[in-house]
């Protein structure tokens, strides 16, 4: 009995002539994700990728768990590969699915016969296997509309596969099929979710974090690395750039009108991020902003922020409620890290009454009066690079 994992493609199954290049990236990502677990044979045929372990001691629970984190997959299932012989297939269904069939009440058998030369037709295959399962499991009855377990038998070119219900995949597009973008990452709940969502659409990520020691601690920086490590389980490896932001924040505090502190700080973050992104071949910035969430995320504030850079700014959370964002952060495992209590540079020198309707012209005048060019150059010359997910 040989166990494999069968993977159904997500959206890329709908691609046209360039579909092959999407499939190649997906297979590369799957290989990368599981290679530390052992040797595998990975093949694609008839829109299904099969992952076959070549070493005896491979833990298939681990393999399935990692495959569940790869974008571009709509569903995956562990399956037993058997020769295309009805006796072999039937006894495989009875034995291989014992754990599941023993504890269920209802089931059905679904046969898919892509090898049209196979002697039995799909309904005949289902009926025969279903009969033997009923004989072996008196706890079960057949329910064709709403079964607890669907036993699927796929008769393919070289082998047959027997499996139970598929698991939902991570969805989205394979990372690496949409280009490269830089995500502005704080220690909060929102930005790691934004990073996850854009990686899910196929972007390769690079992280940018602004740190203001000694106002922000080393532990706060570590927290951001921990968050990105968690995101990298989905997005794959990345680099994170830490920008020294202390002098810039002090200058804002000392030389700009208090009600504009936050908006000027955010504009300078965007300016510096754009410089880093251009240097590193990233073509968009990503933030965790959500309309109206705080003073710097009103429409007027975002108009001011956006005008500080020319690059497109992706804000995947823009229309989401905090509760929905929290749900995703719990699902992807970043929530518990995000709620650790370490200061972010955004909470340093916060004004009592930030402008919710900043006027761009005044903001630019205040910025020009203070003059940040030299400090931006200095920050650019002192970037720190951390490898994530390696
Ligand atoms: P988050 O939960 O992501 O911290 P937030 O709701 O606290 O978001 P802000 O603090 O206003 O919002 O930040 C808005 C966005 O700006 C963040 O989602 C993030 O993309 C970016 N950002 C904020 N602080 C930093 C930082 N220290 N370094 C890099 N990006 C930051
Ligand atoms: Mg924040």
mmCIF file of C-alpha atoms and ligand atoms in Angstrom:
data_model
loop_
_atom_site.group_PDB
_atom_site.id
_atom_site.type_symbol
_atom_site.label_atom_id
_atom_site.label_comp_id
_atom_site.label_asym_id
_atom_site.label_seq_id
_atom_site.Cartn_x
_atom_site.Cartn_y
_atom_site.Cartn_z
ATOM 1 C CA UNK A 1 0.000 0.000 0.000
ATOM 2 C CA UNK A 2 1.545 3.294 -1.046
ATOM 3 C CA UNK A 3 0.303 6.573 0.349
ATOM 4 C CA UNK A 4 0.547 9.733 -1.769
ATOM 5 C CA UNK A 5 -0.876 13.239 -1.594
ATOM 6 C CA UNK A 6 -3.101 14.406 -4.427
ATOM 7 C CA UNK A 7 -3.340 18.122 -5.028
ATOM 8 C CA UNK A 8 -6.020 19.997 -6.959
ATOM 9 C CA UNK A 9 -4.986 23.253 -8.579
ATOM 10 C CA UNK A 10 -6.824 26.429 -7.626
ATOM 11 C CA UNK A 11 -7.384 29.387 -9.932
ATOM 12 C CA UNK A 12 -4.465 28.489 -12.162
ATOM 13 C CA UNK A 13 -6.529 25.634 -13.571
ATOM 14 C CA UNK A 14 -8.466 28.405 -15.368
ATOM 15 C CA UNK A 15 -5.389 29.917 -17.044
ATOM 16 C CA UNK A 16 -4.937 29.703 -20.781
ATOM 17 C CA UNK A 17 -1.788 29.172 -22.767
ATOM 18 C CA UNK A 18 0.515 30.316 -19.954
ATOM 19 C CA UNK A 19 -0.929 27.808 -17.489
ATOM 20 C CA UNK A 20 2.165 25.635 -17.685
ATOM 21 C CA UNK A 21 4.377 28.378 -16.270
ATOM 22 C CA UNK A 22 2.020 28.779 -13.279
ATOM 23 C CA UNK A 23 2.090 25.025 -12.691
ATOM 24 C CA UNK A 24 5.890 25.017 -12.804
ATOM 25 C CA UNK A 25 6.054 27.686 -10.096
ATOM 26 C CA UNK A 26 3.555 25.807 -7.937
ATOM 27 C CA UNK A 27 5.531 22.557 -8.227
ATOM 28 C CA UNK A 28 8.751 24.408 -7.392
ATOM 29 C CA UNK A 29 7.088 25.898 -4.282
ATOM 30 C CA UNK A 30 5.774 22.498 -3.152
ATOM 31 C CA UNK A 31 9.251 20.972 -3.597
ATOM 32 C CA UNK A 32 10.845 23.784 -1.636
ATOM 33 C CA UNK A 33 8.308 23.427 1.165
ATOM 34 C CA UNK A 34 8.729 19.693 1.748
ATOM 35 C CA UNK A 35 12.300 19.000 0.718
ATOM 36 C CA UNK A 36 13.590 18.964 4.302
ATOM 37 C CA UNK A 37 11.231 16.040 5.070
ATOM 38 C CA UNK A 38 12.818 13.583 2.617
ATOM 39 C CA UNK A 39 12.854 12.642 -1.070
ATOM 40 C CA UNK A 40 9.708 12.786 -3.183
ATOM 41 C CA UNK A 41 8.536 12.173 -6.710
ATOM 42 C CA UNK A 42 6.279 15.043 -7.736
ATOM 43 C CA UNK A 43 4.300 14.827 -10.961
ATOM 44 C CA UNK A 44 1.441 16.576 -12.629
ATOM 45 C CA UNK A 45 -1.101 14.760 -14.788
ATOM 46 C CA UNK A 46 -4.702 15.540 -15.673
ATOM 47 C CA UNK A 47 -4.741 18.752 -13.542
ATOM 48 C CA UNK A 48 -3.702 16.885 -10.406
ATOM 49 C CA UNK A 49 -0.303 17.013 -8.771
ATOM 50 C CA UNK A 50 0.743 13.832 -6.996
ATOM 51 C CA UNK A 51 3.378 13.827 -4.286
ATOM 52 C CA UNK A 52 4.871 10.399 -3.717
ATOM 53 C CA UNK A 53 7.332 9.819 -0.850
ATOM 54 C CA UNK A 54 10.469 7.930 -1.846
ATOM 55 C CA UNK A 55 11.872 7.338 1.648
ATOM 56 C CA UNK A 56 10.218 4.920 4.063
ATOM 57 C CA UNK A 57 10.411 7.104 7.169
ATOM 58 C CA UNK A 58 8.637 10.198 5.850
ATOM 59 C CA UNK A 59 5.910 11.519 8.169
ATOM 60 C CA UNK A 60 2.947 12.111 5.860
ATOM 61 C CA UNK A 61 1.152 14.179 8.545
ATOM 62 C CA UNK A 62 3.982 16.687 8.266
ATOM 63 C CA UNK A 63 3.898 16.637 4.478
ATOM 64 C CA UNK A 64 0.131 17.217 4.405
ATOM 65 C CA UNK A 65 0.404 20.040 6.933
ATOM 66 C CA UNK A 66 3.039 21.848 4.865
ATOM 67 C CA UNK A 67 1.127 21.376 1.626
ATOM 68 C CA UNK A 68 -1.865 22.968 3.380
ATOM 69 C CA UNK A 69 0.202 26.182 3.583
ATOM 70 C CA UNK A 70 1.090 26.428 -0.129
ATOM 71 C CA UNK A 71 -0.841 29.023 -2.140
ATOM 72 C CA UNK A 72 -2.285 27.974 -5.492
ATOM 73 C CA UNK A 73 -3.899 24.784 -4.148
ATOM 74 C CA UNK A 74 -7.682 24.542 -3.845
ATOM 75 C CA UNK A 75 -7.824 21.111 -2.182
ATOM 76 C CA UNK A 76 -5.540 18.242 -1.270
ATOM 77 C CA UNK A 77 -5.987 14.770 0.091
ATOM 78 C CA UNK A 78 -4.006 11.810 1.266
ATOM 79 C CA UNK A 79 -4.707 8.865 -0.994
ATOM 80 C CA UNK A 80 -3.694 5.274 -1.406
ATOM 81 C CA UNK A 81 -2.219 4.345 -4.783
ATOM 82 C CA UNK A 82 -3.123 0.846 -5.992
ATOM 83 C CA UNK A 83 -2.961 -1.167 -9.190
ATOM 84 C CA UNK A 84 -5.984 -0.890 -11.488
ATOM 85 C CA UNK A 85 -7.663 -4.058 -10.369
ATOM 86 C CA UNK A 86 -11.114 -4.115 -8.730
ATOM 87 C CA UNK A 87 -10.143 -6.561 -5.959
ATOM 88 C CA UNK A 88 -7.085 -4.505 -5.066
ATOM 89 C CA UNK A 89 -9.069 -1.262 -5.161
ATOM 90 C CA UNK A 90 -11.901 -2.653 -3.031
ATOM 91 C CA UNK A 91 -9.686 -4.081 -0.318
ATOM 92 C CA UNK A 92 -7.693 -0.841 -0.319
ATOM 93 C CA UNK A 93 -10.909 1.154 0.303
ATOM 94 C CA UNK A 94 -11.887 -1.155 3.170
ATOM 95 C CA UNK A 95 -8.439 -1.178 4.841
ATOM 96 C CA UNK A 96 -6.904 2.205 4.076
ATOM 97 C CA UNK A 97 -9.953 4.177 5.195
ATOM 98 C CA UNK A 98 -10.632 2.036 8.300
ATOM 99 C CA UNK A 99 -10.085 4.880 10.814
ATOM 100 C CA UNK A 100 -12.579 7.097 9.040
ATOM 101 C CA UNK A 101 -15.182 4.491 8.073
ATOM 102 C CA UNK A 102 -15.302 2.922 11.549
ATOM 103 C CA UNK A 103 -16.513 6.107 13.221
ATOM 104 C CA UNK A 104 -18.889 7.511 10.605
ATOM 105 C CA UNK A 105 -22.582 6.901 10.100
ATOM 106 C CA UNK A 106 -23.035 7.629 6.409
ATOM 107 C CA UNK A 107 -20.975 7.418 3.259
ATOM 108 C CA UNK A 108 -21.089 7.250 -0.503
ATOM 109 C CA UNK A 109 -18.635 6.097 -3.138
ATOM 110 C CA UNK A 110 -17.759 8.361 -6.046
ATOM 111 C CA UNK A 111 -15.835 6.871 -8.944
ATOM 112 C CA UNK A 112 -13.954 8.984 -11.491
ATOM 113 C CA UNK A 113 -12.800 7.044 -14.493
ATOM 114 C CA UNK A 114 -10.380 9.084 -16.589
ATOM 115 C CA UNK A 115 -9.054 5.827 -18.097
ATOM 116 C CA UNK A 116 -11.983 4.985 -20.367
ATOM 117 C CA UNK A 117 -10.520 1.532 -21.116
ATOM 118 C CA UNK A 118 -11.125 0.362 -17.565
ATOM 119 C CA UNK A 119 -13.641 -2.542 -17.834
ATOM 120 C CA UNK A 120 -16.248 -1.185 -15.380
ATOM 121 C CA UNK A 121 -18.090 2.110 -15.745
ATOM 122 C CA UNK A 122 -18.175 4.650 -12.892
ATOM 123 C CA UNK A 123 -21.617 3.689 -11.453
ATOM 124 C CA UNK A 124 -20.618 0.008 -11.506
ATOM 125 C CA UNK A 125 -17.364 0.739 -9.680
ATOM 126 C CA UNK A 126 -19.226 2.761 -7.036
ATOM 127 C CA UNK A 127 -21.884 0.077 -6.538
ATOM 128 C CA UNK A 128 -19.404 -2.752 -6.173
ATOM 129 C CA UNK A 129 -17.112 -0.975 -3.712
ATOM 130 C CA UNK A 130 -20.067 0.484 -1.798
ATOM 131 C CA UNK A 131 -21.505 -3.021 -1.318
ATOM 132 C CA UNK A 132 -18.270 -4.381 0.132
ATOM 133 C CA UNK A 133 -17.879 -1.377 2.464
ATOM 134 C CA UNK A 134 -21.434 -1.943 3.772
ATOM 135 C CA UNK A 135 -20.648 -5.603 4.465
ATOM 136 C CA UNK A 136 -17.528 -4.631 6.426
ATOM 137 C CA UNK A 137 -18.929 -1.664 8.358
ATOM 138 C CA UNK A 138 -22.378 -2.342 9.848
ATOM 139 C CA UNK A 139 -22.256 1.150 11.420
ATOM 140 C CA UNK A 140 -22.626 2.741 7.972
ATOM 141 C CA UNK A 141 -25.506 3.524 5.670
ATOM 142 C CA UNK A 142 -25.414 5.057 2.206
ATOM 143 C CA UNK A 143 -26.360 8.719 1.875
ATOM 144 C CA UNK A 144 -25.801 10.052 -1.623
ATOM 145 C CA UNK A 145 -26.857 13.641 -0.810
ATOM 146 C CA UNK A 146 -25.124 14.454 2.446
ATOM 147 C CA UNK A 147 -22.599 11.750 3.321
ATOM 148 C CA UNK A 148 -20.155 12.151 6.197
ATOM 149 C CA UNK A 149 -17.502 10.327 4.191
ATOM 150 C CA UNK A 150 -17.163 10.393 0.444
ATOM 151 C CA UNK A 151 -14.941 7.557 -0.689
ATOM 152 C CA UNK A 152 -13.449 8.694 -3.964
ATOM 153 C CA UNK A 153 -11.921 6.216 -6.383
ATOM 154 C CA UNK A 154 -10.000 7.702 -9.291
ATOM 155 C CA UNK A 155 -9.024 5.391 -12.112
ATOM 156 C CA UNK A 156 -6.143 7.098 -13.894
ATOM 157 C CA UNK A 157 -3.752 6.170 -16.685
ATOM 158 C CA UNK A 158 -1.234 4.184 -14.696
ATOM 159 C CA UNK A 159 -2.747 3.738 -11.226
ATOM 160 C CA UNK A 160 -5.940 3.957 -9.220
ATOM 161 C CA UNK A 161 -6.243 6.193 -6.169
ATOM 162 C CA UNK A 162 -8.533 5.708 -3.188
ATOM 163 C CA UNK A 163 -9.215 8.555 -0.798
ATOM 164 C CA UNK A 164 -11.712 10.084 1.616
ATOM 165 C CA UNK A 165 -12.855 13.744 1.779
ATOM 166 C CA UNK A 166 -10.306 16.303 0.580
ATOM 167 C CA UNK A 167 -8.951 19.083 2.811
ATOM 168 C CA UNK A 168 -9.404 22.688 1.757
ATOM 169 C CA UNK A 169 -6.151 24.124 0.385
ATOM 170 C CA UNK A 170 -4.654 27.557 1.093
ATOM 171 C CA UNK A 171 -6.218 28.933 -2.118
ATOM 172 C CA UNK A 172 -4.827 31.910 -4.038
ATOM 173 C CA UNK A 173 -2.044 31.955 -6.614
ATOM 174 C CA UNK A 174 1.429 30.386 -6.342
ATOM 175 C CA UNK A 175 3.911 32.774 -4.718
ATOM 176 C CA UNK A 176 6.197 34.043 -7.460
ATOM 177 C CA UNK A 177 3.596 34.328 -10.215
ATOM 178 C CA UNK A 178 2.672 37.971 -9.507
ATOM 179 C CA UNK A 179 6.007 39.728 -9.038
ATOM 180 C CA UNK A 180 7.580 41.257 -5.960
ATOM 181 C CA UNK A 181 6.365 43.848 -3.422
ATOM 182 C CA UNK A 182 7.495 45.306 -0.116
ATOM 183 C CA UNK A 183 5.212 45.117 2.917
ATOM 184 C CA UNK A 184 5.445 47.735 5.667
ATOM 185 C CA UNK A 185 5.303 45.637 8.744
ATOM 186 C CA UNK A 186 4.683 46.850 12.291
ATOM 187 C CA UNK A 187 4.194 44.680 15.342
ATOM 188 C CA UNK A 188 0.417 45.010 15.188
ATOM 189 C CA UNK A 189 -2.377 42.707 14.110
ATOM 190 C CA UNK A 190 -3.072 44.219 10.706
ATOM 191 C CA UNK A 191 0.114 44.325 8.683
ATOM 192 C CA UNK A 192 0.968 40.583 8.976
ATOM 193 C CA UNK A 193 -2.557 39.834 7.719
ATOM 194 C CA UNK A 194 -2.030 42.255 4.818
ATOM 195 C CA UNK A 195 1.265 40.482 4.025
ATOM 196 C CA UNK A 196 -0.436 37.091 4.062
ATOM 197 C CA UNK A 197 -3.245 38.311 1.800
ATOM 198 C CA UNK A 198 -0.932 39.702 -0.860
ATOM 199 C CA UNK A 199 1.372 36.656 -0.787
ATOM 200 C CA UNK A 200 -1.816 34.683 -1.346
ATOM 201 C CA UNK A 201 -2.259 36.566 -4.617
ATOM 202 C CA UNK A 202 1.144 35.344 -5.764
ATOM 203 C CA UNK A 203 3.472 38.159 -4.690
ATOM 204 C CA UNK A 204 6.960 37.496 -3.394
ATOM 205 C CA UNK A 205 7.343 39.623 -0.262
ATOM 206 C CA UNK A 206 10.069 41.703 1.261
ATOM 207 C CA UNK A 207 9.448 43.169 4.740
ATOM 208 C CA UNK A 208 10.251 46.749 5.788
ATOM 209 C CA UNK A 209 10.158 47.681 9.460
ATOM 210 C CA UNK A 210 10.839 51.079 11.028
ATOM 211 C CA UNK A 211 12.466 50.926 14.455
ATOM 212 C CA UNK A 212 13.177 53.798 16.822
ATOM 213 C CA UNK A 213 15.519 52.591 19.544
ATOM 214 C CA UNK A 214 15.712 53.345 22.437
ATOM 215 C CA UNK A 215 12.022 54.374 22.274
ATOM 216 C CA UNK A 216 11.286 50.957 20.801
ATOM 217 C CA UNK A 217 13.014 47.909 22.247
ATOM 218 C CA UNK A 218 15.034 45.086 20.718
ATOM 219 C CA UNK A 219 12.226 42.812 21.813
ATOM 220 C CA UNK A 220 9.821 44.776 19.599
ATOM 221 C CA UNK A 221 12.094 44.104 16.601
ATOM 222 C CA UNK A 222 12.244 40.434 17.508
ATOM 223 C CA UNK A 223 8.459 40.382 17.614
ATOM 224 C CA UNK A 224 8.295 41.669 14.041
ATOM 225 C CA UNK A 225 10.742 38.937 12.956
ATOM 226 C CA UNK A 226 8.600 36.329 14.725
ATOM 227 C CA UNK A 227 5.523 37.633 12.903
ATOM 228 C CA UNK A 228 7.246 37.423 9.546
ATOM 229 C CA UNK A 229 8.542 33.930 10.336
ATOM 230 C CA UNK A 230 4.918 32.903 10.806
ATOM 231 C CA UNK A 231 3.828 34.643 7.577
ATOM 232 C CA UNK A 232 6.724 32.955 5.743
ATOM 233 C CA UNK A 233 5.137 29.556 6.388
ATOM 234 C CA UNK A 234 2.732 30.660 3.654
ATOM 235 C CA UNK A 235 4.692 33.224 1.681
ATOM 236 C CA UNK A 236 8.029 31.415 1.615
ATOM 237 C CA UNK A 237 11.371 32.874 2.594
ATOM 238 C CA UNK A 238 12.003 36.599 2.416
ATOM 239 C CA UNK A 239 14.312 39.306 3.631
ATOM 240 C CA UNK A 240 13.325 41.951 6.123
ATOM 241 C CA UNK A 241 14.827 45.414 6.127
ATOM 242 C CA UNK A 242 14.931 47.343 9.380
ATOM 243 C CA UNK A 243 15.135 51.113 8.958
ATOM 244 C CA UNK A 244 16.682 53.202 11.779
ATOM 245 C CA UNK A 245 13.962 55.800 12.329
ATOM 246 C CA UNK A 246 14.875 57.445 15.653
ATOM 247 C CA UNK A 247 16.492 60.637 14.353
ATOM 248 C CA UNK A 248 13.709 61.219 11.857
ATOM 249 C CA UNK A 249 11.037 60.828 14.514
ATOM 250 C CA UNK A 250 12.914 63.148 16.870
ATOM 251 C CA UNK A 251 13.157 65.765 14.162
ATOM 252 C CA UNK A 252 9.436 65.490 13.425
ATOM 253 C CA UNK A 253 8.775 65.870 17.149
ATOM 254 C CA UNK A 254 11.046 68.888 17.510
ATOM 255 C CA UNK A 255 10.318 70.775 14.286
ATOM 256 C CA UNK A 256 6.825 69.958 12.962
ATOM 257 C CA UNK A 257 3.337 70.985 14.196
ATOM 258 C CA UNK A 258 2.106 68.451 16.698
ATOM 259 C CA UNK A 259 -1.191 67.677 14.971
ATOM 260 C CA UNK A 260 0.759 66.660 11.841
ATOM 261 C CA UNK A 261 3.299 64.341 13.559
ATOM 262 C CA UNK A 262 1.616 61.132 12.496
ATOM 263 C CA UNK A 263 0.861 62.090 8.925
ATOM 264 C CA UNK A 264 4.399 63.360 8.327
ATOM 265 C CA UNK A 265 5.846 60.248 9.903
ATOM 266 C CA UNK A 266 3.706 58.071 7.636
ATOM 267 C CA UNK A 267 4.699 60.051 4.529
ATOM 268 C CA UNK A 268 8.369 59.637 5.398
ATOM 269 C CA UNK A 269 7.817 55.899 5.904
ATOM 270 C CA UNK A 270 6.333 55.731 2.407
ATOM 271 C CA UNK A 271 9.164 57.767 0.870
ATOM 272 C CA UNK A 272 11.859 55.604 2.424
ATOM 273 C CA UNK A 273 9.962 52.390 1.660
ATOM 274 C CA UNK A 274 9.683 53.393 -1.975
ATOM 275 C CA UNK A 275 13.446 53.969 -2.141
ATOM 276 C CA UNK A 276 14.084 50.522 -0.665
ATOM 277 C CA UNK A 277 11.490 48.899 -2.906
ATOM 278 C CA UNK A 278 12.972 50.429 -6.069
ATOM 279 C CA UNK A 279 16.452 49.330 -5.068
ATOM 280 C CA UNK A 280 15.237 45.764 -4.434
ATOM 281 C CA UNK A 281 13.135 45.347 -7.582
ATOM 282 C CA UNK A 282 9.790 45.552 -5.753
ATOM 283 C CA UNK A 283 6.971 47.151 -7.708
ATOM 284 C CA UNK A 284 4.376 47.979 -5.041
ATOM 285 C CA UNK A 285 4.113 48.771 -1.339
ATOM 286 C CA UNK A 286 1.694 46.939 0.954
ATOM 287 C CA UNK A 287 0.255 48.304 4.201
ATOM 288 C CA UNK A 288 -2.237 47.044 6.785
ATOM 289 C CA UNK A 289 -4.415 50.156 6.662
ATOM 290 C CA UNK A 290 -8.204 49.919 6.936
ATOM 291 C CA UNK A 291 -10.447 52.865 6.102
ATOM 292 C CA UNK A 292 -11.307 54.950 9.149
ATOM 293 C CA UNK A 293 -9.581 52.682 11.671
ATOM 294 C CA UNK A 294 -7.427 55.482 13.154
ATOM 295 C CA UNK A 295 -6.742 59.164 12.379
ATOM 296 C CA UNK A 296 -3.996 58.322 9.874
ATOM 297 C CA UNK A 297 -6.346 56.037 7.985
ATOM 298 C CA UNK A 298 -9.089 58.466 7.031
ATOM 299 C CA UNK A 299 -9.504 59.020 3.311
ATOM 300 C CA UNK A 300 -7.949 62.504 3.628
ATOM 301 C CA UNK A 301 -4.949 61.180 5.541
ATOM 302 C CA UNK A 302 -4.393 58.435 2.988
ATOM 303 C CA UNK A 303 -4.508 60.948 0.133
ATOM 304 C CA UNK A 304 -1.641 62.772 1.904
ATOM 305 C CA UNK A 305 0.265 59.537 2.514
ATOM 306 C CA UNK A 306 -0.142 58.334 -1.055
ATOM 307 C CA UNK A 307 1.145 61.558 -2.549
ATOM 308 C CA UNK A 308 4.506 60.942 -0.846
ATOM 309 C CA UNK A 309 5.272 58.120 -3.277
ATOM 310 C CA UNK A 310 4.614 57.185 -6.877
ATOM 311 C CA UNK A 311 4.540 53.435 -6.463
ATOM 312 C CA UNK A 312 1.147 51.730 -6.167
ATOM 313 C CA UNK A 313 0.179 51.116 -2.528
ATOM 314 C CA UNK A 314 -1.815 47.922 -1.938
ATOM 315 C CA UNK A 315 -4.082 47.990 1.117
ATOM 316 C CA UNK A 316 -5.801 44.621 1.134
ATOM 317 C CA UNK A 317 -7.582 45.342 4.448
ATOM 318 C CA UNK A 318 -9.060 48.649 3.320
ATOM 319 C CA UNK A 319 -12.681 47.470 3.428
ATOM 320 C CA UNK A 320 -12.422 45.039 6.313
ATOM 321 C CA UNK A 321 -13.653 45.308 9.899
ATOM 322 C CA UNK A 322 -11.184 44.704 12.709
ATOM 323 C CA UNK A 323 -13.068 41.561 13.768
ATOM 324 C CA UNK A 324 -12.626 40.049 10.304
ATOM 325 C CA UNK A 325 -8.925 40.936 10.332
ATOM 326 C CA UNK A 326 -8.560 39.310 13.760
ATOM 327 C CA UNK A 327 -10.236 36.146 12.455
ATOM 328 C CA UNK A 328 -7.635 35.835 9.712
ATOM 329 C CA UNK A 329 -4.757 36.586 12.085
ATOM 330 C CA UNK A 330 -5.951 33.765 14.353
ATOM 331 C CA UNK A 331 -6.263 31.423 11.401
ATOM 332 C CA UNK A 332 -2.729 32.097 10.168
ATOM 333 C CA UNK A 333 -1.191 32.027 13.648
ATOM 334 C CA UNK A 334 -0.016 35.642 13.927
ATOM 335 C CA UNK A 335 -2.586 36.872 16.465
ATOM 336 C CA UNK A 336 -0.878 35.566 19.618
ATOM 337 C CA UNK A 337 2.417 37.126 18.536
ATOM 338 C CA UNK A 338 0.790 40.437 17.577
ATOM 339 C CA UNK A 339 -0.827 40.933 20.982
ATOM 340 C CA UNK A 340 2.478 40.718 22.843
ATOM 341 C CA UNK A 341 2.892 44.149 24.452
ATOM 342 C CA UNK A 342 5.887 45.796 22.761
ATOM 343 C CA UNK A 343 5.938 49.401 21.591
ATOM 344 C CA UNK A 344 5.829 50.230 17.883
ATOM 345 C CA UNK A 345 7.437 53.445 16.607
ATOM 346 C CA UNK A 346 3.922 54.650 15.723
ATOM 347 C CA UNK A 347 3.170 54.955 19.434
ATOM 348 C CA UNK A 348 6.224 57.156 20.057
ATOM 349 C CA UNK A 349 5.427 60.909 20.199
ATOM 350 C CA UNK A 350 1.751 60.458 19.302
ATOM 351 C CA UNK A 351 -0.105 63.769 19.141
ATOM 352 C CA UNK A 352 -3.097 64.295 21.452
ATOM 353 C CA UNK A 353 -5.240 65.571 18.591
ATOM 354 C CA UNK A 354 -4.009 64.222 15.246
ATOM 355 C CA UNK A 355 -5.510 65.849 12.146
ATOM 356 C CA UNK A 356 -8.101 63.571 10.571
ATOM 357 C CA UNK A 357 -8.414 65.984 7.601
ATOM 358 C CA UNK A 358 -4.832 67.050 6.957
ATOM 359 C CA UNK A 359 -4.350 69.524 4.104
ATOM 360 C CA UNK A 360 -1.600 68.281 1.801
ATOM 361 C CA UNK A 361 -0.184 71.743 1.117
ATOM 362 C CA UNK A 362 0.398 72.465 4.854
ATOM 363 C CA UNK A 363 1.864 69.017 5.389
ATOM 364 C CA UNK A 364 4.357 69.515 2.548
ATOM 365 C CA UNK A 365 5.263 73.001 3.813
ATOM 366 C CA UNK A 366 5.949 71.650 7.313
ATOM 367 C CA UNK A 367 8.053 68.832 5.893
ATOM 368 C CA UNK A 368 10.070 71.169 3.682
ATOM 369 C CA UNK A 369 10.657 73.612 6.496
ATOM 370 C CA UNK A 370 12.138 70.885 8.674
ATOM 371 C CA UNK A 371 14.049 69.271 5.763
ATOM 372 C CA UNK A 372 14.439 65.512 6.004
ATOM 373 C CA UNK A 373 16.661 64.722 2.985
ATOM 374 C CA UNK A 374 19.900 64.255 4.908
ATOM 375 C CA UNK A 375 18.327 62.050 7.544
ATOM 376 C CA UNK A 376 16.654 59.947 4.849
ATOM 377 C CA UNK A 377 20.077 59.419 3.216
ATOM 378 C CA UNK A 378 21.542 58.485 6.571
ATOM 379 C CA UNK A 379 18.749 55.974 7.221
ATOM 380 C CA UNK A 380 19.225 54.500 3.721
ATOM 381 C CA UNK A 381 22.908 53.991 4.484
ATOM 382 C CA UNK A 382 22.192 52.124 7.706
ATOM 383 C CA UNK A 383 19.577 49.549 6.744
ATOM 384 C CA UNK A 384 19.750 46.214 8.517
ATOM 385 C CA UNK A 385 18.886 43.007 6.666
ATOM 386 C CA UNK A 386 17.431 39.929 8.375
ATOM 387 C CA UNK A 387 16.703 36.627 6.630
ATOM 388 C CA UNK A 388 13.269 35.190 7.358
ATOM 389 C CA UNK A 389 12.130 31.595 6.845
ATOM 390 C CA UNK A 390 15.553 30.224 5.828
HETATM 391 P P1 LIG B 1 -0.859 47.258 12.497
HETATM 392 O O1 LIG B 1 -1.792 46.428 13.272
HETATM 393 O O2 LIG B 1 -0.378 46.608 11.248
HETATM 394 O O3 LIG B 1 0.241 47.797 13.348
HETATM 395 P P2 LIG B 1 -2.321 49.633 12.844
HETATM 396 O O4 LIG B 1 -3.769 49.531 12.754
HETATM 397 O O5 LIG B 1 -1.709 49.666 14.196
HETATM 398 O O6 LIG B 1 -1.678 48.490 11.973
HETATM 399 P P3 LIG B 1 -0.870 52.015 12.097
HETATM 400 O O7 LIG B 1 -0.008 51.894 13.290
HETATM 401 O O8 LIG B 1 -1.514 53.297 11.792
HETATM 402 O O9 LIG B 1 -2.006 50.941 12.048
HETATM 403 O O10 LIG B 1 -0.070 51.595 10.844
HETATM 404 C C1 LIG B 1 -0.678 51.485 9.606
HETATM 405 C C2 LIG B 1 0.221 50.678 8.688
HETATM 406 O O11 LIG B 1 1.486 51.317 8.568
HETATM 407 C C3 LIG B 1 0.545 49.315 9.236
HETATM 408 O O12 LIG B 1 -0.429 48.356 8.914
HETATM 409 C C4 LIG B 1 1.864 49.036 8.560
HETATM 410 O O13 LIG B 1 1.676 48.606 7.230
HETATM 411 C C5 LIG B 1 2.520 50.393 8.546
HETATM 412 N N1 LIG B 1 3.365 50.576 9.742
HETATM 413 C C6 LIG B 1 3.037 51.075 10.946
HETATM 414 N N2 LIG B 1 4.090 51.051 11.785
HETATM 415 C C7 LIG B 1 5.123 50.554 11.098
HETATM 416 C C8 LIG B 1 6.498 50.288 11.393
HETATM 417 N N3 LIG B 1 7.016 50.511 12.584
HETATM 418 N N4 LIG B 1 7.268 49.766 10.423
HETATM 419 C C9 LIG B 1 6.751 49.517 9.197
HETATM 420 N N5 LIG B 1 5.471 49.739 8.862
HETATM 421 C C10 LIG B 1 4.654 50.259 9.797
HETATM 422 MG MG1 LIG B 2 0.678 49.587 14.308
#
